[in-house]
mmCIF file of C-alpha atoms and ligand atoms in Angstrom:
data_model
loop_
_atom_site.group_PDB
_atom_site.id
_atom_site.type_symbol
_atom_site.label_atom_id
_atom_site.label_comp_id
_atom_site.label_asym_id
_atom_site.label_seq_id
_atom_site.Cartn_x
_atom_site.Cartn_y
_atom_site.Cartn_z
ATOM 1 C CA UNK A 1 159.958 -28.424 -78.632
ATOM 2 C CA UNK A 2 158.363 -30.248 -81.551
ATOM 3 C CA UNK A 3 154.787 -29.693 -82.614
ATOM 4 C CA UNK A 4 152.945 -32.860 -83.467
ATOM 5 C CA UNK A 5 149.418 -32.560 -84.734
ATOM 6 C CA UNK A 6 147.782 -35.963 -84.775
ATOM 7 C CA UNK A 7 144.097 -36.578 -85.031
ATOM 8 C CA UNK A 8 143.469 -39.176 -82.377
ATOM 9 C CA UNK A 9 140.536 -40.665 -84.261
ATOM 10 C CA UNK A 10 141.237 -40.267 -87.961
ATOM 11 C CA UNK A 11 145.022 -40.096 -87.966
ATOM 12 C CA UNK A 12 144.410 -36.691 -89.514
ATOM 13 C CA UNK A 13 145.984 -33.578 -88.196
ATOM 14 C CA UNK A 14 144.534 -31.537 -85.357
ATOM 15 C CA UNK A 15 146.194 -28.999 -83.135
ATOM 16 C CA UNK A 16 148.038 -30.898 -80.438
ATOM 17 C CA UNK A 17 151.325 -30.003 -78.842
ATOM 18 C CA UNK A 18 153.820 -32.660 -78.017
ATOM 19 C CA UNK A 19 157.514 -32.478 -77.445
ATOM 20 C CA UNK A 20 159.625 -35.456 -78.291
ATOM 21 C CA UNK A 21 159.581 -36.585 -74.674
ATOM 22 C CA UNK A 22 155.801 -36.629 -74.690
ATOM 23 C CA UNK A 23 155.928 -38.687 -77.814
ATOM 24 C CA UNK A 24 158.123 -41.266 -76.147
ATOM 25 C CA UNK A 25 156.169 -41.544 -72.905
ATOM 26 C CA UNK A 26 152.895 -41.547 -74.773
ATOM 27 C CA UNK A 27 153.640 -44.761 -76.628
ATOM 28 C CA UNK A 28 150.665 -46.378 -74.944
ATOM 29 C CA UNK A 29 148.436 -43.572 -76.152
ATOM 30 C CA UNK A 30 149.799 -43.969 -79.681
ATOM 31 C CA UNK A 31 149.116 -47.701 -79.470
ATOM 32 C CA UNK A 32 145.516 -47.037 -78.469
ATOM 33 C CA UNK A 33 145.207 -44.804 -81.504
ATOM 34 C CA UNK A 34 146.568 -47.650 -83.577
ATOM 35 C CA UNK A 35 149.651 -45.626 -84.524
ATOM 36 C CA UNK A 36 152.974 -47.431 -84.641
ATOM 37 C CA UNK A 37 156.343 -45.832 -85.165
ATOM 38 C CA UNK A 38 159.122 -47.568 -87.072
ATOM 39 C CA UNK A 39 161.158 -47.787 -83.862
ATOM 40 C CA UNK A 40 158.341 -49.542 -82.028
ATOM 41 C CA UNK A 41 157.694 -51.849 -84.948
ATOM 42 C CA UNK A 42 161.333 -52.938 -85.098
ATOM 43 C CA UNK A 43 161.337 -53.679 -81.363
ATOM 44 C CA UNK A 44 158.030 -55.556 -81.556
ATOM 45 C CA UNK A 45 159.367 -57.741 -84.346
ATOM 46 C CA UNK A 46 162.569 -58.380 -82.419
ATOM 47 C CA UNK A 47 160.478 -59.589 -79.484
ATOM 48 C CA UNK A 48 159.001 -62.275 -81.800
ATOM 49 C CA UNK A 49 162.443 -63.934 -81.713
ATOM 50 C CA UNK A 50 163.279 -64.637 -78.069
ATOM 51 C CA UNK A 51 167.031 -64.662 -77.532
ATOM 52 C CA UNK A 52 167.649 -62.432 -80.543
ATOM 53 C CA UNK A 53 170.767 -60.305 -80.089
ATOM 54 C CA UNK A 54 169.060 -57.161 -81.376
ATOM 55 C CA UNK A 55 171.778 -56.636 -83.998
ATOM 56 C CA UNK A 56 169.393 -56.643 -86.926
ATOM 57 C CA UNK A 57 167.198 -54.125 -85.103
ATOM 58 C CA UNK A 58 170.212 -51.889 -84.636
ATOM 59 C CA UNK A 59 171.098 -52.146 -88.333
ATOM 60 C CA UNK A 60 167.573 -51.067 -89.247
ATOM 61 C CA UNK A 61 167.825 -48.204 -86.765
ATOM 62 C CA UNK A 62 171.108 -47.100 -88.338
ATOM 63 C CA UNK A 63 169.463 -47.106 -91.773
ATOM 64 C CA UNK A 64 166.556 -45.109 -90.373
ATOM 65 C CA UNK A 65 168.925 -42.478 -88.969
ATOM 66 C CA UNK A 66 171.013 -42.126 -92.139
ATOM 67 C CA UNK A 67 167.820 -41.951 -94.221
ATOM 68 C CA UNK A 68 166.608 -38.983 -92.163
ATOM 69 C CA UNK A 69 169.894 -37.138 -92.696
ATOM 70 C CA UNK A 70 169.902 -37.863 -96.432
ATOM 71 C CA UNK A 71 166.242 -36.870 -96.680
ATOM 72 C CA UNK A 72 166.990 -33.498 -95.113
ATOM 73 C CA UNK A 73 169.801 -32.812 -97.596
ATOM 74 C CA UNK A 74 167.761 -33.926 -100.614
ATOM 75 C CA UNK A 75 164.937 -31.615 -99.620
ATOM 76 C CA UNK A 76 167.205 -28.615 -99.833
ATOM 77 C CA UNK A 77 169.178 -29.772 -102.877
ATOM 78 C CA UNK A 78 167.707 -27.043 -105.089
ATOM 79 C CA UNK A 79 168.530 -24.397 -102.501
ATOM 80 C CA UNK A 80 172.063 -25.639 -102.022
ATOM 81 C CA UNK A 81 172.807 -25.689 -105.722
ATOM 82 C CA UNK A 82 170.936 -22.710 -107.061
ATOM 83 C CA UNK A 83 170.746 -20.303 -104.154
ATOM 84 C CA UNK A 84 173.044 -21.033 -101.249
ATOM 85 C CA UNK A 85 175.841 -22.268 -103.446
ATOM 86 C CA UNK A 86 175.375 -19.748 -106.229
ATOM 87 C CA UNK A 87 178.566 -17.829 -105.478
ATOM 88 C CA UNK A 88 180.811 -20.776 -106.096
ATOM 89 C CA UNK A 89 181.255 -24.379 -105.171
ATOM 90 C CA UNK A 90 181.105 -23.692 -101.451
ATOM 91 C CA UNK A 91 177.951 -23.734 -99.357
ATOM 92 C CA UNK A 92 176.868 -21.056 -96.922
ATOM 93 C CA UNK A 93 179.127 -22.418 -94.182
ATOM 94 C CA UNK A 94 182.090 -22.229 -96.518
ATOM 95 C CA UNK A 95 182.264 -26.023 -96.895
ATOM 96 C CA UNK A 96 182.888 -27.653 -100.242
ATOM 97 C CA UNK A 97 179.629 -28.869 -101.680
ATOM 98 C CA UNK A 98 179.448 -32.556 -102.202
ATOM 99 C CA UNK A 99 177.535 -34.540 -104.699
ATOM 100 C CA UNK A 100 174.542 -35.961 -102.904
ATOM 101 C CA UNK A 101 175.297 -39.543 -103.812
ATOM 102 C CA UNK A 102 178.738 -39.241 -102.219
ATOM 103 C CA UNK A 103 177.163 -37.576 -99.196
ATOM 104 C CA UNK A 104 174.546 -40.328 -98.899
ATOM 105 C CA UNK A 105 177.198 -43.014 -99.221
ATOM 106 C CA UNK A 106 179.172 -41.496 -96.352
ATOM 107 C CA UNK A 107 176.117 -41.179 -94.135
ATOM 108 C CA UNK A 108 175.093 -44.820 -94.480
ATOM 109 C CA UNK A 109 178.638 -46.088 -94.028
ATOM 110 C CA UNK A 110 179.199 -43.860 -90.982
ATOM 111 C CA UNK A 111 175.905 -44.877 -89.403
ATOM 112 C CA UNK A 112 176.774 -48.578 -89.803
ATOM 113 C CA UNK A 113 180.298 -48.173 -88.527
ATOM 114 C CA UNK A 114 179.315 -46.027 -85.566
ATOM 115 C CA UNK A 115 176.840 -48.612 -84.276
ATOM 116 C CA UNK A 116 179.342 -51.449 -84.554
ATOM 117 C CA UNK A 117 176.652 -53.821 -85.774
ATOM 118 C CA UNK A 118 178.033 -54.871 -89.136
ATOM 119 C CA UNK A 119 181.452 -56.149 -90.064
ATOM 120 C CA UNK A 120 181.454 -54.742 -93.598
ATOM 121 C CA UNK A 121 179.504 -52.865 -96.194
ATOM 122 C CA UNK A 122 179.547 -52.896 -99.997
ATOM 123 C CA UNK A 123 178.174 -49.857 -101.792
ATOM 124 C CA UNK A 124 177.345 -49.155 -105.403
ATOM 125 C CA UNK A 125 179.400 -45.981 -104.970
ATOM 126 C CA UNK A 126 182.665 -47.747 -104.128
ATOM 127 C CA UNK A 127 184.872 -50.092 -106.146
ATOM 128 C CA UNK A 128 185.478 -52.426 -103.249
ATOM 129 C CA UNK A 129 183.695 -53.351 -100.024
ATOM 130 C CA UNK A 130 184.619 -51.603 -96.777
ATOM 131 C CA UNK A 131 185.701 -53.869 -93.910
ATOM 132 C CA UNK A 132 185.063 -52.386 -90.488
ATOM 133 C CA UNK A 133 187.564 -52.873 -87.769
ATOM 134 C CA UNK A 134 184.486 -53.369 -85.757
ATOM 135 C CA UNK A 135 183.807 -51.991 -82.321
ATOM 136 C CA UNK A 136 181.988 -55.284 -82.027
ATOM 137 C CA UNK A 137 184.252 -58.165 -83.028
ATOM 138 C CA UNK A 138 181.235 -60.479 -82.927
ATOM 139 C CA UNK A 139 179.348 -58.540 -85.623
ATOM 140 C CA UNK A 140 177.869 -61.130 -87.948
ATOM 141 C CA UNK A 141 176.106 -59.124 -90.649
ATOM 142 C CA UNK A 142 177.201 -57.443 -93.867
ATOM 143 C CA UNK A 143 175.204 -54.776 -95.689
ATOM 144 C CA UNK A 144 174.879 -53.967 -99.403
ATOM 145 C CA UNK A 145 173.693 -50.527 -100.308
ATOM 146 C CA UNK A 146 172.853 -48.268 -103.224
ATOM 147 C CA UNK A 147 172.903 -45.051 -101.190
ATOM 148 C CA UNK A 148 171.209 -42.818 -103.748
ATOM 149 C CA UNK A 149 169.726 -44.579 -106.717
ATOM 150 C CA UNK A 150 168.666 -42.436 -109.658
ATOM 151 C CA UNK A 151 170.680 -39.484 -108.358
ATOM 152 C CA UNK A 152 170.786 -37.832 -111.788
ATOM 153 C CA UNK A 153 167.075 -37.127 -111.194
ATOM 154 C CA UNK A 154 167.806 -34.743 -108.324
ATOM 155 C CA UNK A 155 168.665 -31.903 -110.698
ATOM 156 C CA UNK A 156 165.139 -32.069 -112.108
ATOM 157 C CA UNK A 157 163.348 -32.536 -108.792
ATOM 158 C CA UNK A 158 162.306 -36.145 -109.363
ATOM 159 C CA UNK A 159 162.140 -38.732 -106.582
ATOM 160 C CA UNK A 160 165.224 -40.777 -105.786
ATOM 161 C CA UNK A 161 165.865 -43.572 -103.321
ATOM 162 C CA UNK A 162 168.142 -45.696 -101.174
ATOM 163 C CA UNK A 163 168.174 -49.496 -101.553
ATOM 164 C CA UNK A 164 169.676 -51.867 -98.982
ATOM 165 C CA UNK A 165 170.005 -55.506 -98.080
ATOM 166 C CA UNK A 166 171.500 -57.420 -95.166
ATOM 167 C CA UNK A 167 173.202 -60.833 -95.127
ATOM 168 C CA UNK A 168 174.819 -63.027 -92.493
ATOM 169 C CA UNK A 169 178.553 -63.276 -93.129
ATOM 170 C CA UNK A 170 179.952 -66.602 -94.337
ATOM 171 C CA UNK A 171 183.502 -66.283 -93.028
ATOM 172 C CA UNK A 172 184.190 -66.907 -89.330
ATOM 173 C CA UNK A 173 183.005 -64.263 -86.879
ATOM 174 C CA UNK A 174 185.918 -62.283 -85.482
ATOM 175 C CA UNK A 175 187.971 -62.391 -88.689
ATOM 176 C CA UNK A 176 188.041 -59.663 -91.322
ATOM 177 C CA UNK A 177 185.227 -59.886 -93.870
ATOM 178 C CA UNK A 178 186.026 -61.358 -97.265
ATOM 179 C CA UNK A 179 184.593 -61.003 -100.748
ATOM 180 C CA UNK A 180 182.669 -64.284 -100.329
ATOM 181 C CA UNK A 181 180.640 -62.651 -97.527
ATOM 182 C CA UNK A 182 179.191 -60.284 -100.123
ATOM 183 C CA UNK A 183 178.879 -62.668 -103.075
ATOM 184 C CA UNK A 184 175.850 -64.510 -101.746
ATOM 185 C CA UNK A 185 172.687 -65.288 -103.687
ATOM 186 C CA UNK A 186 169.637 -63.191 -102.824
ATOM 187 C CA UNK A 187 167.975 -66.184 -101.172
ATOM 188 C CA UNK A 188 170.402 -65.599 -98.270
ATOM 189 C CA UNK A 189 169.101 -62.092 -97.549
ATOM 190 C CA UNK A 190 168.055 -61.505 -93.963
ATOM 191 C CA UNK A 191 166.463 -58.133 -94.642
ATOM 192 C CA UNK A 192 166.020 -55.766 -97.566
ATOM 193 C CA UNK A 193 164.312 -52.477 -98.173
ATOM 194 C CA UNK A 194 164.292 -49.074 -99.736
ATOM 195 C CA UNK A 195 163.692 -45.463 -98.884
ATOM 196 C CA UNK A 196 161.887 -43.357 -101.465
ATOM 197 C CA UNK A 197 162.509 -39.623 -101.132
ATOM 198 C CA UNK A 198 159.356 -38.514 -102.910
ATOM 199 C CA UNK A 199 156.389 -36.248 -102.377
ATOM 200 C CA UNK A 200 156.545 -37.918 -99.001
ATOM 201 C CA UNK A 201 159.483 -39.959 -97.779
ATOM 202 C CA UNK A 202 158.836 -43.631 -97.093
ATOM 203 C CA UNK A 203 160.880 -46.504 -95.775
ATOM 204 C CA UNK A 204 159.702 -49.943 -96.891
ATOM 205 C CA UNK A 205 161.365 -53.150 -95.699
ATOM 206 C CA UNK A 206 161.093 -56.877 -95.201
ATOM 207 C CA UNK A 207 162.817 -59.344 -92.933
ATOM 208 C CA UNK A 208 161.157 -62.274 -94.681
ATOM 209 C CA UNK A 209 157.765 -61.979 -92.982
ATOM 210 C CA UNK A 210 155.930 -59.715 -95.390
ATOM 211 C CA UNK A 211 156.586 -56.120 -96.380
ATOM 212 C CA UNK A 212 155.744 -53.034 -94.340
ATOM 213 C CA UNK A 213 155.920 -49.371 -95.305
ATOM 214 C CA UNK A 214 156.468 -46.354 -93.057
ATOM 215 C CA UNK A 215 155.842 -42.716 -93.950
ATOM 216 C CA UNK A 216 158.068 -39.991 -92.560
ATOM 217 C CA UNK A 217 156.632 -37.049 -90.655
ATOM 218 C CA UNK A 218 159.335 -34.396 -91.112
ATOM 219 C CA UNK A 219 157.766 -32.194 -88.443
ATOM 220 C CA UNK A 220 158.775 -34.551 -85.660
ATOM 221 C CA UNK A 221 161.333 -36.714 -87.427
ATOM 222 C CA UNK A 222 159.437 -39.987 -87.018
ATOM 223 C CA UNK A 223 158.471 -42.748 -89.469
ATOM 224 C CA UNK A 224 154.945 -44.071 -88.880
ATOM 225 C CA UNK A 225 153.572 -47.402 -90.082
ATOM 226 C CA UNK A 226 151.320 -46.358 -92.974
ATOM 227 C CA UNK A 227 151.341 -49.395 -95.301
ATOM 228 C CA UNK A 228 151.152 -52.603 -93.248
ATOM 229 C CA UNK A 229 151.550 -55.943 -95.012
ATOM 230 C CA UNK A 230 152.003 -54.556 -98.521
ATOM 231 C CA UNK A 231 150.934 -56.807 -101.399
ATOM 232 C CA UNK A 232 151.623 -56.234 -105.090
ATOM 233 C CA UNK A 233 148.341 -56.674 -106.975
ATOM 234 C CA UNK A 234 148.512 -59.946 -108.931
ATOM 235 C CA UNK A 235 147.534 -58.082 -112.114
ATOM 236 C CA UNK A 236 148.349 -54.596 -113.235
ATOM 237 C CA UNK A 237 147.907 -52.227 -116.144
ATOM 238 C CA UNK A 238 151.220 -50.397 -116.017
ATOM 239 C CA UNK A 239 154.387 -51.346 -117.878
ATOM 240 C CA UNK A 240 157.598 -49.579 -117.096
ATOM 241 C CA UNK A 241 160.580 -49.663 -119.409
ATOM 242 C CA UNK A 242 162.954 -47.240 -121.103
ATOM 243 C CA UNK A 243 161.396 -47.726 -124.535
ATOM 244 C CA UNK A 244 164.257 -45.822 -126.134
ATOM 245 C CA UNK A 245 166.042 -49.176 -125.871
ATOM 246 C CA UNK A 246 163.313 -51.194 -127.561
ATOM 247 C CA UNK A 247 165.120 -51.775 -130.885
ATOM 248 C CA UNK A 248 168.134 -53.279 -129.175
ATOM 249 C CA UNK A 249 166.099 -55.367 -126.717
ATOM 250 C CA UNK A 250 165.624 -59.153 -126.933
ATOM 251 C CA UNK A 251 162.815 -60.375 -129.215
ATOM 252 C CA UNK A 252 160.681 -61.554 -126.280
ATOM 253 C CA UNK A 253 160.785 -58.077 -124.712
ATOM 254 C CA UNK A 254 159.786 -56.450 -128.025
ATOM 255 C CA UNK A 255 156.854 -58.856 -128.340
ATOM 256 C CA UNK A 256 155.734 -58.336 -124.758
ATOM 257 C CA UNK A 257 155.838 -54.536 -125.077
ATOM 258 C CA UNK A 258 153.786 -54.788 -128.301
ATOM 259 C CA UNK A 259 151.342 -56.983 -126.396
ATOM 260 C CA UNK A 260 151.067 -54.270 -123.689
ATOM 261 C CA UNK A 261 150.264 -51.694 -126.387
ATOM 262 C CA UNK A 262 147.635 -53.709 -128.268
ATOM 263 C CA UNK A 263 143.929 -52.916 -128.023
ATOM 264 C CA UNK A 264 141.967 -55.610 -126.241
ATOM 265 C CA UNK A 265 138.940 -54.697 -124.156
ATOM 266 C CA UNK A 266 138.813 -58.056 -122.361
ATOM 267 C CA UNK A 267 142.251 -57.570 -120.817
ATOM 268 C CA UNK A 268 141.949 -53.773 -120.568
ATOM 269 C CA UNK A 269 144.770 -53.184 -123.009
ATOM 270 C CA UNK A 270 146.541 -51.056 -123.988
ATOM 271 C CA UNK A 271 148.267 -50.769 -120.644
ATOM 272 C CA UNK A 272 149.699 -47.453 -119.496
ATOM 273 C CA UNK A 273 153.397 -46.837 -120.034
ATOM 274 C CA UNK A 274 154.970 -45.204 -116.947
ATOM 275 C CA UNK A 275 158.733 -44.801 -116.686
ATOM 276 C CA UNK A 276 160.176 -42.396 -114.155
ATOM 277 C CA UNK A 277 163.737 -43.587 -114.716
ATOM 278 C CA UNK A 278 164.223 -43.786 -110.969
ATOM 279 C CA UNK A 279 164.021 -47.455 -110.067
ATOM 280 C CA UNK A 280 162.892 -46.986 -106.479
ATOM 281 C CA UNK A 281 159.985 -44.803 -107.582
ATOM 282 C CA UNK A 282 159.005 -47.058 -110.482
ATOM 283 C CA UNK A 283 159.122 -50.106 -108.207
ATOM 284 C CA UNK A 284 157.216 -48.358 -105.412
ATOM 285 C CA UNK A 285 154.414 -47.286 -107.763
ATOM 286 C CA UNK A 286 154.113 -50.809 -109.157
ATOM 287 C CA UNK A 287 154.057 -52.257 -105.618
ATOM 288 C CA UNK A 288 151.033 -50.154 -104.846
ATOM 289 C CA UNK A 289 149.174 -50.069 -108.159
ATOM 290 C CA UNK A 290 150.372 -53.276 -109.812
ATOM 291 C CA UNK A 291 152.661 -53.285 -112.824
ATOM 292 C CA UNK A 292 155.801 -54.645 -114.413
ATOM 293 C CA UNK A 293 159.272 -53.082 -114.576
ATOM 294 C CA UNK A 294 161.685 -54.246 -117.275
ATOM 295 C CA UNK A 295 165.343 -53.346 -117.747
ATOM 296 C CA UNK A 296 166.551 -55.864 -120.328
ATOM 297 C CA UNK A 297 169.914 -56.532 -121.901
ATOM 298 C CA UNK A 298 170.489 -53.921 -124.621
ATOM 299 C CA UNK A 299 173.243 -53.302 -127.143
ATOM 300 C CA UNK A 300 174.820 -50.653 -124.895
ATOM 301 C CA UNK A 301 174.277 -52.711 -121.708
ATOM 302 C CA UNK A 302 174.628 -56.348 -122.826
ATOM 303 C CA UNK A 303 174.021 -57.671 -119.286
ATOM 304 C CA UNK A 304 171.353 -55.118 -118.474
ATOM 305 C CA UNK A 305 172.068 -51.961 -116.513
ATOM 306 C CA UNK A 306 170.977 -52.757 -112.991
ATOM 307 C CA UNK A 307 173.226 -54.278 -110.360
ATOM 308 C CA UNK A 308 172.401 -57.681 -108.967
ATOM 309 C CA UNK A 309 173.632 -57.028 -105.439
ATOM 310 C CA UNK A 310 172.572 -53.452 -104.794
ATOM 311 C CA UNK A 311 169.365 -53.175 -106.806
ATOM 312 C CA UNK A 312 167.926 -56.431 -108.153
ATOM 313 C CA UNK A 313 168.287 -58.748 -105.155
ATOM 314 C CA UNK A 314 166.706 -56.401 -102.599
ATOM 315 C CA UNK A 315 163.814 -55.629 -104.928
ATOM 316 C CA UNK A 316 163.406 -59.311 -105.769
ATOM 317 C CA UNK A 317 163.169 -60.148 -102.044
ATOM 318 C CA UNK A 318 160.622 -57.373 -101.471
ATOM 319 C CA UNK A 319 158.625 -58.333 -104.575
ATOM 320 C CA UNK A 320 158.426 -61.994 -103.609
ATOM 321 C CA UNK A 321 157.501 -61.129 -100.042
ATOM 322 C CA UNK A 322 154.664 -59.013 -101.423
ATOM 323 C CA UNK A 323 153.436 -61.761 -103.780
ATOM 324 C CA UNK A 324 155.291 -60.620 -106.902
ATOM 325 C CA UNK A 325 157.938 -62.178 -109.145
ATOM 326 C CA UNK A 326 161.494 -61.162 -110.124
ATOM 327 C CA UNK A 327 163.470 -62.811 -112.928
ATOM 328 C CA UNK A 328 166.340 -62.128 -115.303
ATOM 329 C CA UNK A 329 164.258 -63.682 -118.081
ATOM 330 C CA UNK A 330 165.575 -67.206 -117.459
ATOM 331 C CA UNK A 331 166.062 -67.566 -113.786
ATOM 332 C CA UNK A 332 164.689 -66.365 -110.467
ATOM 333 C CA UNK A 333 166.829 -63.316 -109.559
ATOM 334 C CA UNK A 334 167.432 -64.481 -105.988
ATOM 335 C CA UNK A 335 168.935 -67.788 -107.149
ATOM 336 C CA UNK A 336 171.686 -66.225 -109.240
ATOM 337 C CA UNK A 337 175.102 -66.899 -107.722
ATOM 338 C CA UNK A 338 176.967 -63.566 -107.889
ATOM 339 C CA UNK A 339 180.500 -63.660 -109.219
ATOM 340 C CA UNK A 340 181.445 -60.018 -108.737
ATOM 341 C CA UNK A 341 180.363 -57.087 -106.577
ATOM 342 C CA UNK A 342 179.110 -54.825 -109.351
ATOM 343 C CA UNK A 343 177.594 -57.539 -111.535
ATOM 344 C CA UNK A 344 174.713 -56.427 -113.764
ATOM 345 C CA UNK A 345 171.728 -58.528 -114.790
ATOM 346 C CA UNK A 346 168.610 -58.063 -116.926
ATOM 347 C CA UNK A 347 165.748 -57.369 -114.528
ATOM 348 C CA UNK A 348 162.024 -58.026 -114.809
ATOM 349 C CA UNK A 349 159.979 -57.505 -111.663
ATOM 350 C CA UNK A 350 156.420 -56.864 -110.608
ATOM 351 C CA UNK A 351 152.905 -58.274 -110.533
ATOM 352 C CA UNK A 352 152.879 -62.063 -110.723
ATOM 353 C CA UNK A 353 150.525 -62.448 -113.693
ATOM 354 C CA UNK A 354 152.237 -59.722 -115.699
ATOM 355 C CA UNK A 355 155.740 -61.159 -115.229
ATOM 356 C CA UNK A 356 154.470 -64.645 -116.058
ATOM 357 C CA UNK A 357 152.818 -63.316 -119.199
ATOM 358 C CA UNK A 358 156.085 -61.628 -120.223
ATOM 359 C CA UNK A 359 157.962 -64.900 -119.623
ATOM 360 C CA UNK A 360 155.491 -66.720 -121.876
ATOM 361 C CA UNK A 361 156.922 -64.831 -124.884
ATOM 362 C CA UNK A 362 160.312 -66.496 -124.287
ATOM 363 C CA UNK A 363 163.676 -64.987 -125.206
ATOM 364 C CA UNK A 364 163.595 -62.161 -122.691
ATOM 365 C CA UNK A 365 167.387 -61.987 -122.338
HETATM 366 P P1 AHM B 1 172.141 -45.417 -110.986
HETATM 367 O O1 AHM B 1 172.317 -46.514 -109.991
HETATM 368 O O2 AHM B 1 173.415 -45.018 -111.664
HETATM 369 O O3 AHM B 1 171.393 -44.239 -110.408
HETATM 370 O O4 AHM B 1 171.274 -46.021 -112.203
HETATM 371 C C1 AHM B 1 170.136 -46.742 -111.913
HETATM 372 C C2 AHM B 1 168.963 -46.031 -112.514
HETATM 373 C C3 AHM B 1 167.650 -46.574 -112.020
HETATM 374 O O5 AHM B 1 167.167 -45.851 -110.944
HETATM 375 C C4 AHM B 1 166.768 -46.394 -113.220
HETATM 376 O O6 AHM B 1 165.702 -47.306 -113.242
HETATM 377 C C5 AHM B 1 167.704 -46.614 -114.360
HETATM 378 O O7 AHM B 1 168.990 -46.269 -113.894
HETATM 379 C C6 AHM B 1 167.377 -45.738 -115.507
HETATM 380 O O8 AHM B 1 168.247 -46.011 -116.554
HETATM 381 P P2 AHM B 1 167.983 -45.416 -118.006
HETATM 382 O O9 AHM B 1 168.239 -43.944 -117.906
HETATM 383 O O10 AHM B 1 168.973 -46.136 -118.871
HETATM 384 O O11 AHM B 1 166.574 -45.728 -118.371
HETATM 385 MG MG1 MG B 2 171.609 -47.504 -108.570
#
């Protein structure tokens, strides 16, 4: 039995008892209340494409499932490390404790493989892509994933995230996937999204028709549509960069950051500096409030730090779908032809007018 407390009028909580079966058969009631679950939303969108095979829907469902499992583990990370695992490296069941990024990687890969809907997956955690001897030899999609971005933040109880994107394979269906299936420019993405494990857990994704965000209710294990048709404000007052790198950043970045810090009442400067150091959280905040995120080339990371395939392309797709801009300083991120799986690029993403202003200083990379 699950206890769901939904206010039928305000979407606030009131005392109502549902079990999961009630929740399923009461879809019509939820619709009347204007409440949509992620599962319903995926199916509704699939119905917009008559004749669709449903594979993409099943990929999104697999991501949803793995995200719930990862979310549950992240929420008890402090317990596992400091309390349950205090006696040694084993947890209370006597199992070896795993690093959460390895755990997350396994969950997403398992969920994809089990559903037989993708023919391969490339993960930031692994040197090479994994080819599935698929249960479905006709599987036509590949997935790129950063299973737990910013995982060093877990030790200090700061939000982390999962980032994913989906492409159609290039090599013939029925054959084993090849590197070229993964080395596609971001313009070829079919879907992209992220999960932010924060003060609430949210899943935000696009399939190229806008961006929608869903908030997780842990009490009943369901994501609800909470942020329909997300748009990044065209202007913002937040800049987000690891300023410890400023002296080794390109001249254009130095000038733009100085511009952000100047006093100017007309443009409401200085802007606020906000850097969580957890890309998913920094991006998510800027999506909602408006802002710019910059990770430039630096002396210690001459091509930037962030990975084109697992981090920059999915966020570029989401940003553009929400009215924002993503560039490496010279070129639209999504038009870069990848040459290797773990390729890094300088990354500037966010509110359209802010990114364009940054570009106007030139020499950003
Ligand atoms: P990771 O993929 O190894 O977790 O690194 C990516 C993270 C991003 O979440 C974050 O924006 C960036 O690294 C922070 O880097 P830095 O500590 O150099 O500012
Ligand atoms: Mg990462």
